[in-house]
Backbone as a ProteinNet text record, in pm:
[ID]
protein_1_A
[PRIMARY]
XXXXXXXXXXXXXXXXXXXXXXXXXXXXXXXXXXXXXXXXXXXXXXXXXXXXXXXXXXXXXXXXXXXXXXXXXXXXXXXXXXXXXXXXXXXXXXXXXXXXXXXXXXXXXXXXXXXXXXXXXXXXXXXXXXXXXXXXXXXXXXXXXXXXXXXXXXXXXXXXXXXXXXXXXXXXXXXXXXXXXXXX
[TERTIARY]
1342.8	1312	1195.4	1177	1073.2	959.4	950.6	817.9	787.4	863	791.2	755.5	819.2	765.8	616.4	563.9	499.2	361.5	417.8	301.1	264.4	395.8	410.6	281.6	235.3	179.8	20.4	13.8	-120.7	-168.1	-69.7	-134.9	-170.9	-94.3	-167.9	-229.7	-277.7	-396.7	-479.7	-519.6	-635.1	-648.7	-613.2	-634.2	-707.3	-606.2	-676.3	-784.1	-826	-932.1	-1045.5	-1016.6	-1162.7	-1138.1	-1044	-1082.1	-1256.1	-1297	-1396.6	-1522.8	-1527.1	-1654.1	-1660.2	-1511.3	-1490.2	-1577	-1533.2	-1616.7	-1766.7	-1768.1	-1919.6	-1977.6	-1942.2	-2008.4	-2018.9	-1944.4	-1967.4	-1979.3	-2072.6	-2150.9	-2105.2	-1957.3	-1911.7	-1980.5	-1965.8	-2046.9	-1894.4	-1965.3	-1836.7	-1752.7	-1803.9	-1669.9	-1563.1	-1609.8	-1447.7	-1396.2	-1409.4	-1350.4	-1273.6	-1336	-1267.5	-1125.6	-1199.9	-1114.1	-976.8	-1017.8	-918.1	-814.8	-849.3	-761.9	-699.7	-721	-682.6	-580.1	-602.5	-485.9	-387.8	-398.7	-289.6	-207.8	-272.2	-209	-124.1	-156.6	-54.4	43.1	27.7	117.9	196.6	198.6	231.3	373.8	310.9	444.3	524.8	442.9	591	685.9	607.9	663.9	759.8	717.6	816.8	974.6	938.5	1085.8	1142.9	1048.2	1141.6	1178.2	1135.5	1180.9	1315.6	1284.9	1394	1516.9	1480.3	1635.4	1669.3	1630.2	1643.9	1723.4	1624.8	1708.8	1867.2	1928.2	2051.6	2158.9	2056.2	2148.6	2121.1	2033	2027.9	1991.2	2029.5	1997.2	1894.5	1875.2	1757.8	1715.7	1751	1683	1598.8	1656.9	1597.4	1463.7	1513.9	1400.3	1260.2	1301.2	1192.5	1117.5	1179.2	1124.4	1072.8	1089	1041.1	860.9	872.8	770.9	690.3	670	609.8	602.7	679.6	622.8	539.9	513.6	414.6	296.4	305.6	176.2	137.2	186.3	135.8	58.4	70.9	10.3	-108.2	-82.6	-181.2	-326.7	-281.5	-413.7	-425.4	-368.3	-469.7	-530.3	-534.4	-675.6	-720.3	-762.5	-885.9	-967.3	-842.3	-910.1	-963.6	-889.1	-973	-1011.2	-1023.8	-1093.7	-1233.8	-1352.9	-1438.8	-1452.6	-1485.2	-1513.9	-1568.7	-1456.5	-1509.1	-1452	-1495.6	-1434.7	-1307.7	-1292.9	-1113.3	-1028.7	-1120.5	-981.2	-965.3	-1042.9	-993.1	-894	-974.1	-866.6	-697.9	-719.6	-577.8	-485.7	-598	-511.3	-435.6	-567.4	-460.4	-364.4	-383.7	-267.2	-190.3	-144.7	-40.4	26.8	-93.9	-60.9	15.9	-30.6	0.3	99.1	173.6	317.8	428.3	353.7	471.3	396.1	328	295.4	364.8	453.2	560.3	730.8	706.3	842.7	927.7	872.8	928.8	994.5	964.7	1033.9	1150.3	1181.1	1357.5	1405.5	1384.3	1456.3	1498.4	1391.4	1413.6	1544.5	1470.1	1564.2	1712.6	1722.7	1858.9	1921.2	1861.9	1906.2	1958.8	1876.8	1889.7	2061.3	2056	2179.4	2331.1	2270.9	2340.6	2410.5	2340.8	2367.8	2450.9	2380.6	2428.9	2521.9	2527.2	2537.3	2481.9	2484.4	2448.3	2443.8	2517.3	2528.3	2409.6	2345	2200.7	2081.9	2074.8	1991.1	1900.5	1871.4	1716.6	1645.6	1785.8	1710.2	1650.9	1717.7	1729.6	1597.1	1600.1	1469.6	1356.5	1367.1	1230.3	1198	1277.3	1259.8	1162.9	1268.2	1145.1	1050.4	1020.3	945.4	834.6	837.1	715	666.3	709.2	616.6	580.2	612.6	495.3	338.6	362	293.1	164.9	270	162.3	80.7	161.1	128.8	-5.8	42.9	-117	-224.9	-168	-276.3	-428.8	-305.6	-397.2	-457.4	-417.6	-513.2	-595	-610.5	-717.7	-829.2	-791.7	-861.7	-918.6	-808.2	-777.3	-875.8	-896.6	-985.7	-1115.4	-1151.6	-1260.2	-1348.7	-1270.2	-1294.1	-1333.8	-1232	-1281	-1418.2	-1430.6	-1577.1	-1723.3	-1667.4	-1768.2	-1799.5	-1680.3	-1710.2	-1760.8	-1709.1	-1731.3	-1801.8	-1878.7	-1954.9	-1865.4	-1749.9	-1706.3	-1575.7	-1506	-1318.4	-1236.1	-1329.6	-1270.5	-1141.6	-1219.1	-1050.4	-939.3	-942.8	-899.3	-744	-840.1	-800.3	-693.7	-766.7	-683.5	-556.8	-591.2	-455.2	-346.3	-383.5	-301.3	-240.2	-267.2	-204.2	-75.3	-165.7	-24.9	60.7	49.3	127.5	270.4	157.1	271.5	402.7	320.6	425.9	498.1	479.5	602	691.7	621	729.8	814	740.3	879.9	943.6	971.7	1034.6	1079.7	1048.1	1162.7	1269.5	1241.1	1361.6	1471.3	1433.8	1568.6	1691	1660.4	1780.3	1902	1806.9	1855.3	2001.5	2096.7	2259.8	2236	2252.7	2259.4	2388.6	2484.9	2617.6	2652	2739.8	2736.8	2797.2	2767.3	2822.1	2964.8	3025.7	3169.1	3188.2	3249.2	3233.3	3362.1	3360.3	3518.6	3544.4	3708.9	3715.3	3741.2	3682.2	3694.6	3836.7	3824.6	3965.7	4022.9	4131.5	4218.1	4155.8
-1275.1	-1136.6	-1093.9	-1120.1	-1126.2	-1135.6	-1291.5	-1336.5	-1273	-1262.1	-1177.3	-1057.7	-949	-826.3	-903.3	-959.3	-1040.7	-1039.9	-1053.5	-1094.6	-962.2	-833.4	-724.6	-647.1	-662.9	-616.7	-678.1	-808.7	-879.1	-768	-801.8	-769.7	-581.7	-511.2	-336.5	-357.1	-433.6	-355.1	-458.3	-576	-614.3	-541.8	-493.1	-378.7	-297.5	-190.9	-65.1	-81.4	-211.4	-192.3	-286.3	-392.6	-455.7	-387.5	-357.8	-331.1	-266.9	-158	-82.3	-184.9	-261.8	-356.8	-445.6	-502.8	-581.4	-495	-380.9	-349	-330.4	-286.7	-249.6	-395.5	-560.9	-667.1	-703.3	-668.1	-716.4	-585.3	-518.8	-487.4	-295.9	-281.8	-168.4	-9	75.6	221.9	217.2	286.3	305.1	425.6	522.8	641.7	565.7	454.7	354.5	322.2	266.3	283.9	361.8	497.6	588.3	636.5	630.2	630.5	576.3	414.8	340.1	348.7	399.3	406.3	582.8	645.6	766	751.6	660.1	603.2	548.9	449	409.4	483.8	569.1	664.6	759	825.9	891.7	805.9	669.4	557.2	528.4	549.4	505	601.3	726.6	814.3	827.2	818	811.5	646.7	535.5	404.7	417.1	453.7	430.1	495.5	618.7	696.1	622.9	592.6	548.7	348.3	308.4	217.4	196.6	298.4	342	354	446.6	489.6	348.5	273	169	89.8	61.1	-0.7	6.9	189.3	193.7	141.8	94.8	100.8	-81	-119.1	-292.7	-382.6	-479.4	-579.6	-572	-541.4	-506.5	-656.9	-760.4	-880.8	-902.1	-848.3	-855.8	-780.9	-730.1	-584.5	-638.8	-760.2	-743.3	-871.5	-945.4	-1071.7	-1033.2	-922.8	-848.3	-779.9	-697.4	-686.1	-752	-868.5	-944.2	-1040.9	-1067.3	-1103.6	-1009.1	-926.3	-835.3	-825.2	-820.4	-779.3	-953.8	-1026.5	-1215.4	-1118.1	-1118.9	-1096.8	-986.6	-875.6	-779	-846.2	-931.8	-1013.9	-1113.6	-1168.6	-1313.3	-1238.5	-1100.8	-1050.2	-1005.8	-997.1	-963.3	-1102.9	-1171.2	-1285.8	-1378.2	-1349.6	-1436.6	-1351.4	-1201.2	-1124.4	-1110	-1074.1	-1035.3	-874.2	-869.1	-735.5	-628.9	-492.1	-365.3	-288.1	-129.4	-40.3	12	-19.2	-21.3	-110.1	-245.3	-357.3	-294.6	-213.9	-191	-59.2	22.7	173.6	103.5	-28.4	-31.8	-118.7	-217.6	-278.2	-185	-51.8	49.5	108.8	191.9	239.9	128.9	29.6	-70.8	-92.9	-172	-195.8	-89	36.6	83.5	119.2	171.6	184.1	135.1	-49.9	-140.7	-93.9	-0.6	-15.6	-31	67.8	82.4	66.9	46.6	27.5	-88.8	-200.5	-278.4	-221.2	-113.9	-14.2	0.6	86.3	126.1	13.8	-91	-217.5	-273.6	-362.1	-365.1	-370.8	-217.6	-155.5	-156.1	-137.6	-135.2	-254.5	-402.2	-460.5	-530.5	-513.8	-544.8	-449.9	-328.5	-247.1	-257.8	-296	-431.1	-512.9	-630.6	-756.7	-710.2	-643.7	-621.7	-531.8	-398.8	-256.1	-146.5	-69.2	57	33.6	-53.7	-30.8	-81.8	-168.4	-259.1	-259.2	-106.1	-109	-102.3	-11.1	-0.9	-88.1	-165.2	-312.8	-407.4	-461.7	-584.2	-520.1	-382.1	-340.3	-371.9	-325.6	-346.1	-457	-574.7	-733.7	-751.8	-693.2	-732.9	-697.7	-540.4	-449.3	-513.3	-584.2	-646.2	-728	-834.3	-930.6	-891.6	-743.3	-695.1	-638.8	-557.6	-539.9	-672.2	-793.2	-904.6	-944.4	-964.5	-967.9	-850.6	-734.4	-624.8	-663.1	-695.1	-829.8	-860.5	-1020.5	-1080.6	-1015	-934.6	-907.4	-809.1	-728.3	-708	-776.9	-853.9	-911.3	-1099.2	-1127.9	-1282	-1226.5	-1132.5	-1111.6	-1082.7	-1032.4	-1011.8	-1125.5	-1228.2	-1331.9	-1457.6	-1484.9	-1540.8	-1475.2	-1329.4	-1276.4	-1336.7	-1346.7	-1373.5	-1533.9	-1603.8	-1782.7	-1792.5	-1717.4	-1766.1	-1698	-1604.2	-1469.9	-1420.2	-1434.4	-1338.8	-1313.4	-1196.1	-1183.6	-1314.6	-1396.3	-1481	-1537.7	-1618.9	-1656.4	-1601.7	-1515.1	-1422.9	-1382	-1314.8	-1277.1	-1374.8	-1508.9	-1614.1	-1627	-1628.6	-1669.7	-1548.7	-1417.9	-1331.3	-1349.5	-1389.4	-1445	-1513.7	-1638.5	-1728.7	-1701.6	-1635.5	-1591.8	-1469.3	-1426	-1340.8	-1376.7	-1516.1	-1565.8	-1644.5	-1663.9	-1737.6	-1632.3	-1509.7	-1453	-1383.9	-1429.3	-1364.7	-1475.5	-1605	-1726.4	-1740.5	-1682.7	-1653.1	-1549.1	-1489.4	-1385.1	-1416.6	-1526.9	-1539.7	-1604.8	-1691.7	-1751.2	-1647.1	-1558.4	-1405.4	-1389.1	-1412	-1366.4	-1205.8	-1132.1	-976.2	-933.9	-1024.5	-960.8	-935.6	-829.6	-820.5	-949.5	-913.9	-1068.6	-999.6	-1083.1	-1090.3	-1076.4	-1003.3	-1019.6	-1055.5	-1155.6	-1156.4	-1058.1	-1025.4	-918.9	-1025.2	-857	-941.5	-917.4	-1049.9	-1071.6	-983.5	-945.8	-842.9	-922.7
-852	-829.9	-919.7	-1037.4	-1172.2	-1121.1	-1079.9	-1000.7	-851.3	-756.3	-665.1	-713.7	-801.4	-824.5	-965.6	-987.2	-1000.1	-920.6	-834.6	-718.8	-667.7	-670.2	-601.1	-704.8	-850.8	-960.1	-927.8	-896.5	-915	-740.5	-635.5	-511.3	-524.7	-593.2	-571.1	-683.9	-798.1	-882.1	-809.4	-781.5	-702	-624.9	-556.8	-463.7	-506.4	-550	-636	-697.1	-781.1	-908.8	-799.9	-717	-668.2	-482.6	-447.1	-326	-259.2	-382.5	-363.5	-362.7	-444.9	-492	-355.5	-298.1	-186.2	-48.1	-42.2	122.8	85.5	-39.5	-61.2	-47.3	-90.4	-81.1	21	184.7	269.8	359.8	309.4	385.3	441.3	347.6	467.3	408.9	420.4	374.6	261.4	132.2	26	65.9	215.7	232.7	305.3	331.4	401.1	236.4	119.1	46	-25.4	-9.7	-98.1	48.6	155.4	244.1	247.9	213.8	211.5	121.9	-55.9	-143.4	-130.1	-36.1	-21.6	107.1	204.1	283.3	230.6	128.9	46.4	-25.5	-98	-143.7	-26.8	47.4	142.1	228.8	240.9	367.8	211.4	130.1	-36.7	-42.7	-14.1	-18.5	56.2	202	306.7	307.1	278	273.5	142.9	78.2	-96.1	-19.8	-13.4	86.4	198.3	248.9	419.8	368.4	277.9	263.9	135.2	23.9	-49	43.3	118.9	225.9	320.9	373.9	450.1	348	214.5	121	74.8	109.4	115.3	268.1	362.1	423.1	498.3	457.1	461.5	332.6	332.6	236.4	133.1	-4.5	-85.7	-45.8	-67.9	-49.1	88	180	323.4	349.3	294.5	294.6	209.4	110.7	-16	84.4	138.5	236	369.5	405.6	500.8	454.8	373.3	289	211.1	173	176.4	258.5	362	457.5	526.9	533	599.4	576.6	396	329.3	353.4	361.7	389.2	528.2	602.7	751.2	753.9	651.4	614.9	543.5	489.1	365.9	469.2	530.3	657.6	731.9	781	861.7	768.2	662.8	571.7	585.2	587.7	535.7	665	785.3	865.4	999.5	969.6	1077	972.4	1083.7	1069.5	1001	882.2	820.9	886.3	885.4	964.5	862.8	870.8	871.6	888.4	1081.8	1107.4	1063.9	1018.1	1011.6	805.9	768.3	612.9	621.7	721.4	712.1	782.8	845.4	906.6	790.2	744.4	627.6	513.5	499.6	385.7	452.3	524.1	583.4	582.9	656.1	674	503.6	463.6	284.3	203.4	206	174.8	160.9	330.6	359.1	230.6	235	177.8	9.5	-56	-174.9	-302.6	-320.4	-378.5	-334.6	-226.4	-156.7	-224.4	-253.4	-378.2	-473.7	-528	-672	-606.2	-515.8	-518.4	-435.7	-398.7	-364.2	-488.1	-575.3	-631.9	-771	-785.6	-908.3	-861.5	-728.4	-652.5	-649.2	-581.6	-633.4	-785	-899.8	-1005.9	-1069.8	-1012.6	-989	-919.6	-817.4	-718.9	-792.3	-881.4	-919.6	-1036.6	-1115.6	-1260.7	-1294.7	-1246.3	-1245.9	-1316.7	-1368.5	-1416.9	-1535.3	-1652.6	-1781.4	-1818.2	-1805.1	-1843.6	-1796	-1700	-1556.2	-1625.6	-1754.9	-1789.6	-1835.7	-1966.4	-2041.4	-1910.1	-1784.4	-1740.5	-1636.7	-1572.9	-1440.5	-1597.1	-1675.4	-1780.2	-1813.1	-1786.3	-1777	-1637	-1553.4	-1419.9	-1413	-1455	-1449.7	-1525	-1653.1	-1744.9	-1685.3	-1564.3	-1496.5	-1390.8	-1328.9	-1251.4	-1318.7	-1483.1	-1555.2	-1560.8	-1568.9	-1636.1	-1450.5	-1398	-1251.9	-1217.8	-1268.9	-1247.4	-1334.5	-1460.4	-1577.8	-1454.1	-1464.2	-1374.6	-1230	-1162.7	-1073.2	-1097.5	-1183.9	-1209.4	-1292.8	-1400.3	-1451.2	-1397.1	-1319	-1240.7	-1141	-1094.9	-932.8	-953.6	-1126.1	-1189.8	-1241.5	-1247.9	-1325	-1229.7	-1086.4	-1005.1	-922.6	-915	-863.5	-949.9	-1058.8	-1185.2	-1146.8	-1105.1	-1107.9	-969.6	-851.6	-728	-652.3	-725.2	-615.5	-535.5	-487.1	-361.9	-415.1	-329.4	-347.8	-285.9	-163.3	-48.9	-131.7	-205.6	-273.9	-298.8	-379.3	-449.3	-314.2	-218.1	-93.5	-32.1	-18.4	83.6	-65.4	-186.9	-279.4	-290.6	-233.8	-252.5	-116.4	-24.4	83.5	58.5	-11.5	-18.2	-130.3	-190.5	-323.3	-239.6	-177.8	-93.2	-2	66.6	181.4	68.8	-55.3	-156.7	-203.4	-205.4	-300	-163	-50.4	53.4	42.2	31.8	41.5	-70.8	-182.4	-320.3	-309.9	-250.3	-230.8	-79.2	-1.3	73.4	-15	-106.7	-166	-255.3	-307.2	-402.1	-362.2	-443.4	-431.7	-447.4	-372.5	-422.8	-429.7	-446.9	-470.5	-621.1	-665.1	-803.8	-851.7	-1002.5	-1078.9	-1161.4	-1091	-1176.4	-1307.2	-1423.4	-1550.3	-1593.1	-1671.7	-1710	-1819.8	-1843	-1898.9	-2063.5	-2131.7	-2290.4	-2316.2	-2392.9	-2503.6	-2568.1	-2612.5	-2688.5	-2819.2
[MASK]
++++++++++++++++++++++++++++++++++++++++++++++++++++++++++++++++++++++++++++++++++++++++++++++++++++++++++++++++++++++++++++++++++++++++++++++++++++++++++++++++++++++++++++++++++++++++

């Protein structure tokens, strides 16, 4: 769960921090950028809610393999459609939706598994390798632009990073964990 929200950290700050530099290098006008991070932001608020609430009523695990499986399918047409305008305003909107929707899965499951008494110590465990996960993509997507001239990579690895961390989360027990009771 650590490592996909992981991937969930590297994939929205690459976003957020190089998306803009990305349409401007191939070619697109920068009001599709500001466009684009202003779509995210509004598909951001209705997705966080409508997937929070889904989250109460199906599988946090299903839901988190669902969503990254999506955003896997959202990043292969960046990556192997031809650069437009519509294919960026559709990737934010879409992306977006799933932006934060990870947070109340998530935290729910970790709530799920554990319960309520440890929710803050153990979500702030997960919560730090999405931190290090936003690390590297902003600075990992900065650094490969610097070695390779383009995002291309960058792009095709947030791909596959994605379709893993949907394939890390089918195995996920989300049932709580049994505690034995302490000794007199």
């Amino acid at each position: 769960m650590a490592l996909g929200f992981g991937v969930c950290g590297f994939q929205i700050t690459f976003i957020g921090v190089h998306l803009p530099a990305y349409v401007g290098d191939v070619g697109i006008p920068g009001w599709v950028a500001a466009w684009a991070l202003g779509l995210i932001g509004a598909c951001n608020i209705v997705g966080a809610y409508v997937l929070g609430s889904l989250g109460a009523r199906f599988r946090g695990r299903n839901m988190l393999v669902a969503i990254y499986a999506l955003r896997t399918i959202f990043v292969l047409a960046v990556v192997v459609l031809p650069p437009s305008a519509p294919l960026i305003l559709a990737f934010a909107a879409l992306f977006g939706f799933t932006w934060l929707g990870t947070i109340p899965l998530t935290s729910g499951m970790v709530a799920r598994i554990f319960g309520p008494r440890y929710l803050s110590t153990l979500y702030g465990v997960v919560f730090l390798s999405h931190q290090v996960g936003a690390f590297l993509g902003a600075w990992g997507g900065g650094y490969a632009y610097d070695l390779l001239g383009s995002y291309d990579a960058v792009w095709a690895a947030m791909a596959v990073i994605s379709a893993i961390a949907a394939l890390m989360h089918l195995p996920i027990s989300d049932r709580p964990v049994v505690r034995q009771p302490k000794a007199a």
